XYZ file of C-alpha atoms in Angstrom:
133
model
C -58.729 -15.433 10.270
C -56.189 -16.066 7.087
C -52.988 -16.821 7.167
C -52.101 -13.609 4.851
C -53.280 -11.029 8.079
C -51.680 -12.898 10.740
C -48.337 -13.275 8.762
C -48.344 -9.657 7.957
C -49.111 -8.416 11.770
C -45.698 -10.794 12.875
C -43.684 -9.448 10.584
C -44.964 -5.380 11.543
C -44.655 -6.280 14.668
C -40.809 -7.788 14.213
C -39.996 -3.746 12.478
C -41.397 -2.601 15.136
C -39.131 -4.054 17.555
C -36.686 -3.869 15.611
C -37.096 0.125 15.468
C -36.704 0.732 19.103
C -33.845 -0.739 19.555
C -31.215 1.830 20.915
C -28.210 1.920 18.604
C -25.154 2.776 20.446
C -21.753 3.743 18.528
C -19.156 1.255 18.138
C -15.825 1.528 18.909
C -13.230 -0.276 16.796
C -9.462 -0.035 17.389
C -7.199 1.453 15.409
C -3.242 0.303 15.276
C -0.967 3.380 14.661
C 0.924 2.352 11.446
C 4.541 1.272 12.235
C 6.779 3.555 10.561
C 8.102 2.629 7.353
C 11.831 1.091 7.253
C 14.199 2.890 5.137
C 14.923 0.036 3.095
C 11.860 -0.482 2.259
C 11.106 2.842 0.892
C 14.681 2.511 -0.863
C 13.177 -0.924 -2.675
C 10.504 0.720 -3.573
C 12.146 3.580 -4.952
C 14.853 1.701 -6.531
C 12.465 -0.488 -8.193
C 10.283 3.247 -9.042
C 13.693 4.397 -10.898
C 14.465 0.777 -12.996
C 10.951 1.239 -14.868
C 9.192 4.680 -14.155
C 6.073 2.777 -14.185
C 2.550 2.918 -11.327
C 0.993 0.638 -9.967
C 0.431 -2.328 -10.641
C 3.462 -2.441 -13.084
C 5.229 -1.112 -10.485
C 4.646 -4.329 -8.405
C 5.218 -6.674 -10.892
C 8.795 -4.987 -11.322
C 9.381 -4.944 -7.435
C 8.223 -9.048 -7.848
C 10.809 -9.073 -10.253
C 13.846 -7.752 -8.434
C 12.582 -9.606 -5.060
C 13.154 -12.581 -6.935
C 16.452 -11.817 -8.594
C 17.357 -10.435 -5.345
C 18.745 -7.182 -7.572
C 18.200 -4.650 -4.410
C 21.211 -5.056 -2.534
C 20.437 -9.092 -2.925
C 17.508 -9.030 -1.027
C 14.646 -11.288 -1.969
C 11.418 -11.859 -0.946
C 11.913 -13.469 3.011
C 14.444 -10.542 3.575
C 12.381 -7.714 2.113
C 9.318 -8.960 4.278
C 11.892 -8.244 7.221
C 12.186 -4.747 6.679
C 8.308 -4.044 5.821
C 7.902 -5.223 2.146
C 5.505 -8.235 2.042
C 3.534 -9.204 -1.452
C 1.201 -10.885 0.282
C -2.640 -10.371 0.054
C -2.427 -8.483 3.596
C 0.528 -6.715 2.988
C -0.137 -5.462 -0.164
C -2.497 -2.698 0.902
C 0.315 -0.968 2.904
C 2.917 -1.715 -0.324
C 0.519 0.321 -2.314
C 0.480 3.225 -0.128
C 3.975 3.366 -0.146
C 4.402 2.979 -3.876
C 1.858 5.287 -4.590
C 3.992 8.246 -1.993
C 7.040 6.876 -3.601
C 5.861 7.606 -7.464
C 4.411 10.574 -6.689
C 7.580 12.364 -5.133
C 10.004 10.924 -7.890
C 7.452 12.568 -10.356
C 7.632 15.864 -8.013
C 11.408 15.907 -8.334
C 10.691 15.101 -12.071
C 9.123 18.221 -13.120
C 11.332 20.057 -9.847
C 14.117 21.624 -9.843
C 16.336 18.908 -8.216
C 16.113 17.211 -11.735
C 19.564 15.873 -12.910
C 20.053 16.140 -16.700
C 23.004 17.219 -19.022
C 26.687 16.512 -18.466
C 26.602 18.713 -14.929
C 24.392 15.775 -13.383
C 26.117 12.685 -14.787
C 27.500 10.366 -12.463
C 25.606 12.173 -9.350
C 23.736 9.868 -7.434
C 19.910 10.139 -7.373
C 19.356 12.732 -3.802
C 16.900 9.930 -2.156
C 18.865 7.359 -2.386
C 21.409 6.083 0.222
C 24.515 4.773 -1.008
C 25.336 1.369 -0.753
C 27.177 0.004 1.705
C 30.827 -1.543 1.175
């Protein structure tokens, strides 16, 4: 007997095993997503209208004003209290957000809702929510 047949036989015989096992479906939770704090779509937004830019410039200009604290003087530890985190976990949810964010501004863009000429001057942009005093 060589070693050549007898290795070949343990390793059909490992598929074959290996082929009637049952697979049953596995269930993995899902979290609902927490819904998004108005400030943070505000920062997003606010830092959207500064540039006009997508991602990623987008989140280097959001870095930008976190750190400058230029959104209603909140920086990074106080936007990661209402949602807004730059870290490597939360920066999948930021891009969702940014991504919604850019894509309505550029709806309202080409929309009707656009403000431009002297009638619109001095209005204050419709998603925004005034700041308060």
């Amino acid at each position: 007997m060589s070693i050549e047949s007898s290795g070949r036989s343990a390793a059909t015989n490992r598929f074959r095993r290996l082929e009637t096992v049952e697979t049953r479906p596995v269930v993995v939770p899902v979290e609902a997503a927490r819904p998004v704090d108005p400030r943070a779509v505000e920062f997003v937004r606010f830092c959207y209208l500064r540039r006009r830019v997508s991602w990623p410039e987008l989140y280097d200009e959001m870095c930008l004003v976190a750190a400058r604290g230029a959104f209603r003087g909140m920086t990074y530890d106080d936007l990661e209290q209402v949602g807004v985190s730059f870290t490597l976990t939360g920066v999948p949810p930021l891009i969702q957000l940014a991504h919604r964010i850019v894509a309505e501004e550029r709806a309202i863009a080409r929309g009707s809702l656009m403000t431009s000429g002297p009638s619109g001057a001095g209005r204050p942009h419709p998603h925004l929510a005034p700041v308060p005093s």
